[in-house]
Amino acid sequence: MPDWDKSQPILEIGNLHISFFTRLREIPAVMDFSTTVMPGEAMGLVGESGCGKSTVALGVMRDLGVNGRITQGSIRFKGRELTEMTESELRRIRGSEIAMIYQEPMASLNPAMKVGKQLAEVPMLHEGASRREAMEMARRFVEDVRLPDPERILQAYPHQLSGGQQQRIVIAMALMARPSLLILDEPTTALDVTVEAGIVDLVKELGRKYGTSMLFISHNLGLILEICDRLCVMYSGEAVETGDTDEVFTRMRHPYTQALFRAIPLPGTNKNARPLVAIPGNFPLPHERPPGCNFGPRCDYFEAGRCDRGHIPMETLARSDRHETRCLRHAEIDWDAPPDAAKAHAPTPPGEVVLRMEDVRKYYEVAANALFSGGETRVVKANESLTFDARESETLAIVGESGCGKSTFAKVLMGLETATSGRILLDDHEIQDIPIQARDTETVKAVQMVFQNPFDTLNPSMTVGRQIMRALEIFGEGATEAARRERMLELLDLVKLPREFADRMPRQLSGGQKQRVGIARAFAGNARIVVADEPVSALDVSVAAAVTEVLLDIQRDNRTTLMFIAHDLSIVRYLSDRVLVMYLGHVVELGTTDQVFAPPYHPYTEALLSAVPIPDPGVEKRRIVLEGEIPSAMDPPSGCPFQTRCRWKSEVPDGLCDREMPPMREIGDGHRIKCHLDEETLRAMAPVFTQAAAE
């Protein structure tokens, strides 16, 4: 590539339009999009699913498939027009000058090739390095991305690595050619919050080390604040606001940006006193966009005859030459005015104990050679000594990393698995030994589940109404078909779906609408306990806010016990009454939400809280990144299960953490912690979050 003036933008996109062409019509996916990325700068792209973020990234890579086409505009990389390059010219740039990291790391890794060989291919292909030089470089980059035992990693196949390790290998692969521009498309969405924190630190550190510019795509505004210097907010194919990250977060000047923040569970929001405000209406389909402002039909400040007439351009704000908004009324709106408050609710006092677990354990026996069922049999200790209770009307959150035993506990409670030992009492009736097929109808009705992925839980060949009525039949609800249909329509009302959706097929519904159908089905038998397994993690923030409010409304009306399984501690803080923290099958902390989110912490809880990205520049956070992976439940460490990753271990004398399982002890008002640290040390812990002093 010819010499390039490094004082100029490394990436300059101007008036970009991208469309996808079907047999029926042209579908505009990106319209009038402009942005610049300076050398060494990290630019964030944020917005709901379908807003065009990934399409912009694929446009920069010139990888839009056979149906995608850049119909107008310019993409200049180091001063050279990408839209005019030939395929051979693009091949020389992709991977070496511009690299991309995708959401799912296995999409970038060859499952049949060892990791070292895949890494070595990069310098051999782009720099003509010898195999020995390439392997040495691969080893250095494995160390750079902080993976332990580089020799073992290089000799491993991708499936032998965890999700976080796979993503680190993909990052190493992308950086080995030292690209000038790195595009990251939701690179941490599928990862635990602690792994995500490590990846975020890694990306920032390597960006500084190699001077790499970044285009970081995410719907997580907390991550954008931690990583990016500037951000661009997109809505329905258009950039609607762009500027320095801190300035946009504190002086937002587009109604959509404001609406996004109101739908996020920031510190201070509360399910009763300060509920989240979901964005009204639905995201427009690309071929059904309204005239004028795309956000107009959902905007609190919409003015008929003005906001719906003609194209609305981006406008530079007076205070900053790099802060722009696509809003005609930005100078007229009182941005400091408090929002119209969502309906506040009086706290619902918890009732009697509905569910009690006493020393519940779940072990699995597996063959040492799982492929051929040979060798010595080994035991996987998925759940160890679970003891707690849950009350009527209470929301009990269960948090922890993947592999901590959250889903195993849910399976045992639902009857999909039976407990190895211990007792589970539902209204004083033991159910731990009764598989779901042997449970009576009343027990099945009493304990229901809302799953993480709404796409996989509905029958694609059955209408929405029929699926809910089928649940009513199984639960013995309604004496006649007509009675069941009326109850089904009432359930649609309950989850705030139009009654005409009863005749729709699942494919005709959005993700949030499908999740509401799942909730309606779970409550069809007036469930006493609902286990919600990551029910909003696959949804956009505004949709998640609406679905969460539906769950809470139904809980208030029915006095349901909600057991909310999650790794997102922001939503946990917002909606839970009590929090149960699990690690490697053990309950390590249990208390009210206020107790768990303030010192004293279990050391693992402290690290979990530190890993949560918070989209608020006014909140200061201590950084605690956990080193190492979660040990295997087949071969847990001796003593305390967390001792291999604990930063407080040196505070405990005589190697006690290595030798003995710590006791679960109460430190006041029902707050229990399983840890060897003495109470004085626990109470002296500093808060993870503090509010920055006002200037």
XYZ file of C-alpha atoms in Angstrom:
695
model
C 0.000 0.000 0.000
C 1.366 3.491 -0.828
C 2.659 5.839 1.898
C -0.060 7.272 4.057
C -0.142 10.403 6.222
C -0.555 9.110 9.790
C -2.206 12.366 10.886
C -5.167 11.390 8.693
C -7.993 8.941 9.585
C -7.083 5.291 9.229
C -10.713 4.571 8.292
C -13.044 7.123 6.771
C -16.606 6.132 5.852
C -18.696 8.714 4.033
C -22.399 8.658 3.089
C -22.386 4.842 2.967
C -25.470 3.012 1.690
C -25.643 -0.813 1.718
C -28.584 -2.853 0.412
C -29.461 -6.521 0.143
C -31.340 -7.598 -2.964
C -34.020 -10.300 -2.955
C -36.307 -11.469 -5.731
C -39.034 -9.191 -4.387
C -37.248 -5.979 -3.510
C -34.150 -4.048 -2.534
C -33.790 -3.967 1.258
C -31.700 -0.999 2.445
C -29.712 -2.120 5.493
C -27.410 0.904 6.002
C -28.184 4.457 4.890
C -26.198 7.699 4.930
C -23.634 6.287 7.368
C -20.466 8.290 8.029
C -17.711 7.903 10.609
C -13.947 8.242 10.998
C -11.441 6.233 13.020
C -8.113 7.905 13.769
C -4.813 5.987 14.242
C -4.773 4.201 17.611
C -8.403 5.108 18.278
C -11.125 2.684 19.411
C -14.555 3.429 17.902
C -17.655 1.696 19.279
C -20.773 0.868 17.252
C -23.857 0.348 19.418
C -27.551 -0.254 18.830
C -30.230 -2.927 18.833
C -30.148 -6.075 16.705
C -30.902 -5.236 13.082
C -29.623 -1.656 13.291
C -26.826 -2.322 10.773
C -23.715 -2.566 12.999
C -22.441 -5.849 11.586
C -23.405 -4.815 8.045
C -21.100 -1.786 8.348
C -18.269 -4.080 9.504
C -18.845 -6.514 6.641
C -18.952 -3.549 4.257
C -15.503 -2.479 5.451
C -14.272 -6.060 4.892
C -16.077 -6.096 1.512
C -17.673 -9.389 2.551
C -21.397 -8.785 1.957
C -22.161 -12.074 0.157
C -23.844 -12.431 -3.193
C -26.946 -10.411 -2.252
C -25.257 -7.498 -0.487
C -24.054 -4.443 -2.349
C -22.611 -1.021 -1.553
C -24.966 1.203 -3.548
C -23.509 4.576 -2.621
C -20.769 6.199 -0.593
C -17.123 5.767 0.210
C -14.946 3.578 2.476
C -11.371 4.861 2.588
C -8.692 2.857 4.403
C -5.340 4.641 4.837
C -6.488 7.061 2.160
C -7.284 4.373 -0.413
C -10.822 3.636 -1.642
C -11.822 0.093 -0.640
C -14.947 0.084 -2.812
C -12.783 0.328 -5.957
C -10.321 -2.466 -5.076
C -10.184 -5.727 -6.975
C -10.554 -9.081 -5.205
C -6.795 -9.720 -5.384
C -6.071 -6.312 -3.826
C -8.620 -6.994 -1.067
C -7.063 -10.380 -0.323
C -3.720 -8.682 0.351
C -5.359 -6.336 2.877
C -7.729 -8.729 4.676
C -6.030 -10.415 7.595
C -2.836 -8.401 7.261
C -4.010 -4.769 7.254
C -7.618 -5.249 8.415
C -8.550 -8.174 10.674
C -11.931 -9.173 12.094
C -12.884 -11.105 15.238
C -16.364 -12.641 15.248
C -18.816 -13.331 18.069
C -18.424 -17.121 17.938
C -14.711 -18.088 18.096
C -15.259 -21.584 16.660
C -16.447 -19.945 13.432
C -12.831 -18.810 12.932
C -11.062 -22.012 14.018
C -10.569 -25.266 12.113
C -11.737 -28.059 14.459
C -9.487 -30.620 12.737
C -6.234 -28.636 13.057
C -4.077 -28.039 16.127
C -4.037 -24.494 17.477
C -0.291 -24.000 16.888
C -0.546 -24.905 13.220
C -3.487 -22.531 12.717
C -1.596 -19.659 14.352
C 1.566 -20.381 12.362
C -0.343 -20.117 9.085
C -0.796 -16.343 9.609
C 2.880 -15.233 9.395
C 3.629 -17.938 6.809
C 0.838 -16.623 4.568
C 1.201 -12.868 5.114
C 4.952 -12.497 5.784
C 6.485 -15.531 4.111
C 7.936 -16.726 7.449
C 9.468 -20.193 7.743
C 7.614 -22.824 9.769
C 10.118 -22.553 12.637
C 9.857 -18.741 12.735
C 6.060 -18.945 12.527
C 5.801 -21.411 15.435
C 8.077 -19.230 17.554
C 5.868 -16.229 16.781
C 2.766 -18.286 17.626
C 4.273 -19.141 21.015
C 4.981 -15.438 21.729
C 1.430 -14.434 20.878
C -0.063 -17.198 23.033
C 1.931 -15.677 25.900
C 0.749 -12.183 24.860
C -2.907 -13.207 25.246
C -2.083 -14.577 28.712
C -2.806 -18.237 28.136
C -1.086 -20.602 30.597
C 1.258 -23.390 29.424
C 1.787 -22.208 25.803
C 3.261 -25.554 24.727
C 0.105 -27.419 25.750
C -2.135 -24.819 24.094
C -0.200 -25.010 20.811
C -0.588 -28.795 20.728
C -4.314 -28.712 21.590
C -7.294 -28.880 19.237
C -9.869 -26.056 19.530
C -12.472 -28.275 21.220
C -10.013 -28.940 24.059
C -10.071 -25.251 25.038
C -12.729 -23.297 26.919
C -14.748 -20.553 25.211
C -12.562 -17.837 26.738
C -9.369 -19.620 25.635
C -10.745 -20.060 22.106
C -11.534 -16.328 21.904
C -8.000 -15.464 23.079
C -6.559 -17.685 20.324
C -8.723 -15.889 17.741
C -7.473 -12.526 19.081
C -3.877 -13.770 18.836
C -4.522 -14.949 15.273
C -5.978 -11.563 14.306
C -3.067 -9.618 15.827
C -0.212 -11.791 14.528
C -0.131 -9.916 11.228
C -0.116 -6.633 13.232
C -3.144 -5.171 11.413
C -3.694 -1.425 11.417
C -7.439 -1.898 11.968
C -9.094 -4.584 14.108
C -12.875 -5.095 13.845
C -14.479 -6.896 16.811
C -18.094 -8.025 16.360
C -19.631 -8.780 19.796
C -16.479 -10.736 20.791
C -17.556 -11.348 24.413
C -21.322 -11.987 24.128
C -21.099 -15.747 24.738
C -18.537 -15.487 27.557
C -18.856 -15.338 31.341
C -18.583 -11.892 32.871
C -15.220 -12.756 34.496
C -13.809 -14.087 31.214
C -15.235 -11.015 29.469
C -13.361 -8.756 31.893
C -10.094 -10.520 31.056
C -10.744 -10.238 27.308
C -11.583 -6.512 27.666
C -8.317 -5.826 29.502
C -6.442 -7.879 26.933
C -7.942 -6.022 23.966
C -7.112 -2.630 25.500
C -3.556 -3.663 26.394
C -2.770 -5.190 22.998
C -4.349 -2.230 21.205
C -1.914 0.066 23.019
C 1.039 -2.299 22.526
C 0.631 -2.632 18.760
C -0.970 0.774 18.078
C -3.974 -0.937 16.523
C -7.114 1.046 15.719
C -10.381 -0.698 16.604
C -13.977 -0.804 15.455
C -15.767 -2.441 18.407
C -19.351 -3.619 17.821
C -21.507 -4.260 20.879
C -24.947 -3.748 22.390
C -23.316 -3.566 25.841
C -22.848 0.115 26.678
C -20.723 -0.735 29.721
C -18.138 -2.443 27.503
C -18.157 0.506 25.113
C -17.372 2.876 28.007
C -14.466 0.677 29.157
C -12.882 0.128 25.730
C -13.772 2.912 23.302
C -12.575 6.494 22.879
C -15.526 7.359 20.663
C -18.846 5.754 19.844
C -21.503 5.813 17.165
C -25.105 4.970 18.085
C -27.061 3.332 15.244
C -30.800 2.914 14.777
C -32.514 1.239 11.826
C -29.550 1.528 9.456
C -28.545 5.088 10.335
C -26.030 6.702 12.654
C -28.140 8.819 15.020
C -25.464 10.111 17.398
C -21.678 10.052 17.456
C -19.029 11.631 19.665
C -16.479 11.105 22.414
C -17.663 8.296 24.666
C -17.704 10.252 27.932
C -19.467 13.203 26.304
C -22.196 11.084 24.703
C -22.742 9.209 27.986
C -23.061 12.435 29.996
C -24.486 14.832 27.344
C -26.526 12.558 25.055
C -28.400 14.524 22.420
C -30.574 11.997 20.604
C -33.833 10.560 22.014
C -32.833 7.009 21.037
C -29.559 7.216 23.002
C -31.525 8.510 25.972
C -34.111 5.727 25.604
C -31.361 3.059 25.535
C -29.943 4.312 28.839
C -33.383 4.372 30.464
C -33.808 0.686 29.587
C -30.525 -0.362 31.258
C -30.384 -1.397 34.944
C -27.869 1.239 36.085
C -26.945 1.581 39.775
C -29.880 3.377 41.376
C -32.641 1.753 39.336
C -34.987 -0.362 41.407
C -37.774 -2.709 40.335
C -40.211 -1.068 42.765
C -39.194 2.579 43.253
C -37.443 3.292 39.916
C -38.426 0.677 37.310
C -36.759 0.501 33.914
C -38.479 2.343 31.074
C -38.821 0.109 28.003
C -38.818 1.769 24.579
C -42.441 1.752 23.328
C -43.386 0.159 20.005
C -41.292 -2.109 17.811
C -38.133 -1.776 15.742
C -39.173 -1.036 12.101
C -38.516 -3.627 9.395
C -36.079 -2.362 6.726
C -38.781 -2.085 4.043
C -41.315 -0.486 6.425
C -39.335 2.475 7.748
C -41.433 5.573 8.506
C -41.008 8.861 6.634
C -38.598 11.353 8.161
C -37.032 10.231 11.436
C -36.805 6.441 11.716
C -37.174 6.680 15.503
C -40.194 9.017 15.257
C -42.987 6.485 16.021
C -41.226 5.483 19.286
C -39.949 8.937 20.314
C -41.243 10.909 23.322
C -40.438 14.182 21.530
C -41.996 13.440 18.116
C -43.597 16.437 16.403
C -46.000 15.624 13.540
C -45.464 17.596 10.373
C -41.833 18.230 11.260
C -40.128 15.022 12.359
C -41.898 12.984 9.641
C -41.054 15.177 6.652
C -37.993 14.584 4.485
C -34.493 13.335 5.155
C -32.954 14.352 8.496
C -29.182 14.974 8.270
C -26.552 14.640 10.996
C -25.870 17.981 12.697
C -22.682 18.978 14.528
C -23.291 20.267 18.055
C -21.962 23.683 18.990
C -19.770 22.572 21.911
C -17.831 19.900 20.047
C -16.729 19.479 16.449
C -16.929 15.671 16.765
C -20.283 15.314 18.556
C -23.140 14.981 16.068
C -26.826 14.071 16.278
C -29.580 13.211 13.793
C -32.378 15.036 15.640
C -34.208 18.183 14.517
C -35.306 19.041 18.054
C -32.067 18.460 19.993
C -31.714 22.159 20.921
C -35.328 22.380 22.183
C -35.359 19.322 24.473
C -34.651 19.662 28.201
C -32.163 16.806 28.449
C -31.778 17.234 32.221
C -35.490 16.808 32.921
C -36.284 13.553 34.728
C -38.106 11.012 32.567
C -41.793 10.391 32.978
C -41.557 7.887 35.776
C -42.608 4.338 35.086
C -45.272 3.142 37.488
C -43.749 2.616 40.925
C -44.779 -0.409 42.979
C -44.969 -1.004 46.694
C -42.501 -3.731 47.715
C -44.179 -7.130 48.036
C -43.283 -8.746 51.354
C -42.166 -12.370 50.995
C -44.556 -14.999 52.285
C -44.130 -18.509 53.632
C -41.306 -20.800 52.543
C -42.354 -22.560 49.318
C -39.135 -24.428 48.527
C -36.468 -25.773 50.846
C -33.209 -27.467 49.823
C -31.293 -29.390 52.463
C -27.749 -30.575 51.707
C -28.636 -31.422 48.076
C -25.888 -33.052 46.017
C -25.832 -34.115 42.381
C -23.017 -36.341 41.145
C -22.543 -37.898 37.716
C -20.514 -41.016 37.012
C -18.600 -40.850 33.731
C -16.091 -43.162 32.076
C -12.520 -41.869 31.958
C -12.622 -42.602 28.212
C -16.003 -41.085 27.367
C -15.692 -41.830 23.633
C -15.449 -45.596 24.036
C -16.967 -45.929 27.549
C -13.792 -47.553 28.791
C -11.373 -47.068 31.636
C -11.918 -46.156 35.243
C -15.237 -44.562 36.219
C -14.903 -41.022 37.609
C -17.328 -38.798 39.494
C -18.359 -35.285 38.455
C -19.540 -33.329 41.497
C -21.921 -30.877 39.814
C -23.737 -29.733 42.984
C -22.340 -29.953 46.524
C -24.249 -29.368 49.770
C -26.878 -26.931 48.428
C -28.827 -25.633 51.429
C -31.245 -22.682 51.163
C -34.932 -21.819 50.984
C -37.139 -19.660 48.750
C -40.300 -17.832 49.795
C -43.573 -16.891 48.167
C -43.329 -13.632 46.102
C -39.537 -13.630 46.422
C -37.014 -13.290 43.585
C -33.947 -15.373 44.374
C -31.100 -14.877 41.899
C -28.567 -17.664 41.335
C -25.297 -16.371 39.864
C -21.909 -17.745 38.913
C -19.721 -18.619 35.949
C -20.439 -21.382 33.440
C -19.789 -24.740 35.069
C -20.664 -23.576 38.590
C -23.730 -25.848 38.772
C -26.587 -23.359 38.194
C -28.231 -25.310 35.357
C -27.690 -28.667 37.088
C -29.550 -27.336 40.113
C -32.405 -26.218 37.816
C -32.590 -29.664 36.185
C -32.795 -31.374 39.577
C -35.520 -28.991 40.752
C -37.514 -29.495 37.530
C -37.229 -33.309 37.782
C -35.153 -33.613 34.614
C -32.522 -35.159 36.920
C -32.883 -36.704 40.380
C -30.693 -35.699 43.321
C -27.842 -37.957 44.450
C -28.549 -37.126 48.096
C -30.237 -34.512 50.258
C -33.841 -33.299 50.343
C -35.887 -30.916 48.171
C -39.167 -29.962 49.814
C -41.931 -28.291 47.799
C -44.566 -27.207 50.327
C -43.112 -29.837 52.693
C -43.432 -32.647 50.092
C -40.151 -34.308 49.103
C -39.555 -34.294 45.313
C -35.797 -34.909 44.991
C -36.241 -38.561 43.949
C -39.228 -38.086 41.615
C -38.344 -37.673 37.906
C -40.621 -35.393 35.913
C -42.419 -38.271 34.162
C -43.429 -39.667 37.555
C -44.561 -36.351 39.078
C -48.268 -35.694 39.503
C -49.932 -32.883 37.557
C -50.045 -30.524 40.537
C -46.275 -30.788 41.069
C -45.543 -30.278 37.353
C -47.822 -27.223 37.320
C -46.199 -25.839 40.464
C -42.624 -25.724 39.101
C -42.176 -24.319 35.596
C -39.256 -22.941 33.589
C -38.552 -20.072 31.174
C -35.543 -20.925 29.019
C -32.682 -18.786 27.743
C -33.289 -19.150 24.026
C -36.886 -18.444 22.975
C -36.133 -19.702 19.452
C -35.559 -23.292 20.616
C -38.506 -23.654 23.001
C -41.452 -23.232 20.642
C -42.746 -25.787 18.120
C -42.188 -24.160 14.694
C -45.149 -26.024 13.144
C -47.763 -25.067 15.755
C -49.496 -21.698 16.244
C -48.768 -19.661 19.350
C -52.294 -20.165 20.681
C -52.230 -23.927 20.169
C -48.910 -24.217 22.045
C -50.324 -22.421 25.096
C -53.567 -24.452 24.914
C -51.537 -27.662 24.769
C -49.909 -26.671 28.086
C -53.372 -25.967 29.543
C -54.517 -29.456 28.475
C -51.506 -31.094 30.141
C -52.111 -29.102 33.330
C -55.806 -30.048 33.346
C -56.876 -26.406 33.074
C -60.293 -25.710 31.494
C -63.116 -28.215 31.104
C -63.707 -27.518 27.404
C -61.788 -26.395 24.346
C -63.637 -23.061 24.447
C -62.658 -22.528 28.101
C -59.018 -23.296 27.336
C -59.061 -20.879 24.382
C -60.445 -18.101 26.593
C -57.769 -18.809 29.207
C -55.100 -18.764 26.467
C -56.282 -15.311 25.334
C -56.149 -14.116 28.953
C -52.551 -15.358 29.169
C -51.664 -13.375 26.021
C -53.163 -10.316 27.737
C -51.062 -11.122 30.801
C -47.774 -11.010 28.833
C -48.940 -7.917 26.896
C -49.231 -9.587 23.473
C -52.139 -8.777 21.103
C -54.794 -11.520 21.035
C -54.433 -11.875 17.260
C -50.971 -13.374 17.915
C -52.798 -16.585 18.893
C -53.053 -17.467 15.191
C -49.460 -16.607 14.306
C -46.600 -19.049 13.817
C -43.418 -18.628 15.901
C -41.425 -17.535 12.826
C -43.679 -14.464 12.589
C -42.616 -13.249 16.049
C -39.560 -11.334 17.218
C -37.234 -12.732 19.901
C -38.883 -10.690 22.648
C -42.359 -11.757 21.535
C -41.308 -15.423 21.513
C -39.942 -15.069 25.036
C -43.307 -13.649 26.163
C -45.039 -16.713 24.701
C -42.645 -18.871 26.736
C -43.571 -16.918 29.862
C -47.313 -17.274 29.119
C -46.867 -21.033 28.748
C -44.901 -21.261 32.032
C -47.707 -19.464 33.896
C -50.511 -21.446 32.218
C -50.953 -23.635 35.296
C -50.561 -20.810 37.857
C -47.029 -21.939 38.724
C -45.881 -21.533 42.324
C -42.194 -21.444 41.320
C -40.782 -20.255 37.977
C -37.140 -20.975 37.176
C -35.972 -18.343 34.679
C -32.695 -19.524 33.110
C -30.989 -16.453 31.570
C -34.361 -15.366 30.101
C -33.187 -11.975 28.760
C -29.531 -12.624 27.859
C -30.390 -13.221 24.171
C -32.504 -10.050 23.915
C -31.724 -6.402 23.156
C -31.634 -4.081 26.166
C -34.968 -2.397 25.396
C -36.705 -5.749 24.749
C -35.091 -7.207 27.883
C -36.490 -4.319 29.951
C -40.012 -4.992 28.664
C -39.771 -8.782 29.200
C -38.368 -8.272 32.723
C -41.264 -5.971 33.589
C -43.758 -8.575 32.310
C -42.178 -11.211 34.565
C -42.284 -8.903 37.584
C -45.907 -7.833 36.942
C -47.051 -11.457 36.786
C -45.054 -12.278 39.910
C -46.721 -9.421 41.827
C -50.199 -10.515 40.735
C -49.688 -14.229 41.383
C -47.238 -14.081 44.330
C -44.959 -16.402 42.376
C -41.513 -17.398 43.585
C -39.034 -16.436 40.851
C -35.660 -18.190 40.715
C -33.599 -16.106 38.311
C -30.446 -17.790 36.934
C -28.030 -15.256 35.457
C -24.443 -14.163 35.017
C -25.382 -10.504 34.368
C -25.134 -8.948 37.817
C -26.636 -5.643 36.633
C -30.037 -7.238 35.996
C -29.620 -9.317 39.179
C -29.100 -6.172 41.252
C -32.194 -4.626 39.692
C -34.750 -7.394 40.186
C -33.614 -9.788 42.924
C -34.529 -9.753 46.606
C -31.831 -12.242 47.576
C -28.746 -13.517 45.751
C -27.145 -16.957 45.909
C -23.570 -17.101 44.536
C -22.314 -20.487 43.295
C -18.790 -21.658 42.502
C -17.815 -25.155 41.369
C -21.068 -26.654 42.700
C -20.937 -24.904 46.095
C -22.988 -22.043 47.508
C -20.250 -19.587 48.553
C -22.429 -16.601 49.512
C -26.118 -16.037 50.252
C -27.811 -12.846 51.364
C -30.125 -10.005 50.422
C -29.198 -8.047 47.312
C -27.959 -5.109 49.396
C -25.801 -7.451 51.489
C -24.208 -9.237 48.523
C -23.496 -6.028 46.580
C -21.676 -4.312 49.472
C -18.752 -5.416 51.665
C -18.119 -7.830 53.267
C -17.861 -10.005 50.148
C -16.840 -13.566 49.492
C -13.621 -13.161 47.428
C -15.372 -14.742 44.430
C -18.343 -12.365 44.706
C -15.893 -9.452 44.849
C -14.320 -10.588 41.561
C -17.732 -11.144 39.928
C -18.863 -7.620 40.840
C -15.607 -6.106 39.594
C -16.111 -7.779 36.220
C -19.504 -6.123 35.581
C -19.211 -3.350 32.955
C -21.226 -0.312 34.130
C -22.252 2.299 31.536
C -21.954 5.239 33.915
C -18.854 7.500 33.928
C -19.895 8.641 37.419
C -19.241 5.196 38.923
C -15.653 4.275 39.808
C -14.868 0.565 39.948
C -11.983 -1.441 41.354
C -10.488 -3.802 38.765
C -10.055 -7.433 39.890
C -9.421 -9.833 37.026
C -9.493 -13.526 37.945
C -6.520 -15.503 36.693
C -6.887 -19.075 35.473
C -9.862 -21.212 34.540
C -12.551 -22.785 36.728
C -11.189 -26.169 37.900
C -12.880 -29.319 36.621
C -15.770 -30.660 38.710
C -14.280 -34.103 37.957
C -11.036 -33.152 39.709
C -11.796 -30.275 42.123
C -8.980 -28.733 44.175
C -8.467 -29.756 47.781
C -9.694 -27.472 50.523
C -11.599 -24.377 49.401
C -12.900 -24.776 45.824
C -11.918 -21.152 45.025
C -8.381 -21.265 46.459
C -6.664 -21.755 43.062
C -7.885 -18.315 41.882
C -8.299 -16.374 45.146
C -6.314 -13.155 45.643
C -6.989 -13.244 49.412
C -5.505 -16.712 49.979
C -2.263 -15.348 51.450
C -4.281 -13.689 54.255
C -5.238 -17.102 55.655
C -2.452 -18.682 57.768
C -1.048 -22.223 57.777
C -2.219 -23.223 54.289
C -5.736 -23.719 55.613
C -7.312 -22.875 52.230
C -5.375 -25.735 50.598
C -6.365 -28.302 53.220
C -9.868 -27.702 54.537
C -13.266 -26.882 53.104
C -14.325 -23.592 54.723
C -17.486 -23.576 56.826
C -20.607 -21.683 55.752
C -21.003 -19.095 58.482
C -23.473 -16.311 59.136
C -22.028 -12.807 59.502
C -25.288 -11.051 60.357
C -28.982 -10.825 59.415
C -29.012 -14.039 57.385
C -25.924 -13.075 55.300
C -23.836 -16.241 54.917
C -20.324 -16.660 53.451
C -18.274 -19.847 52.919
C -14.707 -18.615 53.493
C -11.698 -19.061 55.817
C -11.035 -15.298 56.038
C -11.708 -13.990 59.538
C -14.659 -11.669 60.014
C -12.448 -8.636 60.676
C -10.718 -9.039 57.282
C -14.042 -9.564 55.510
C -15.547 -6.426 57.034
C -12.452 -4.376 56.119
C -12.917 -5.047 52.385
C -13.215 -1.931 50.219
C -16.358 -1.473 48.082
C -16.039 -2.507 44.430
C -18.230 0.411 43.279
C -18.027 4.013 44.435
C -19.727 7.118 43.101
C -17.194 9.565 41.675
C -17.077 12.900 43.460
C -18.951 15.675 41.680
C -16.725 18.304 40.117
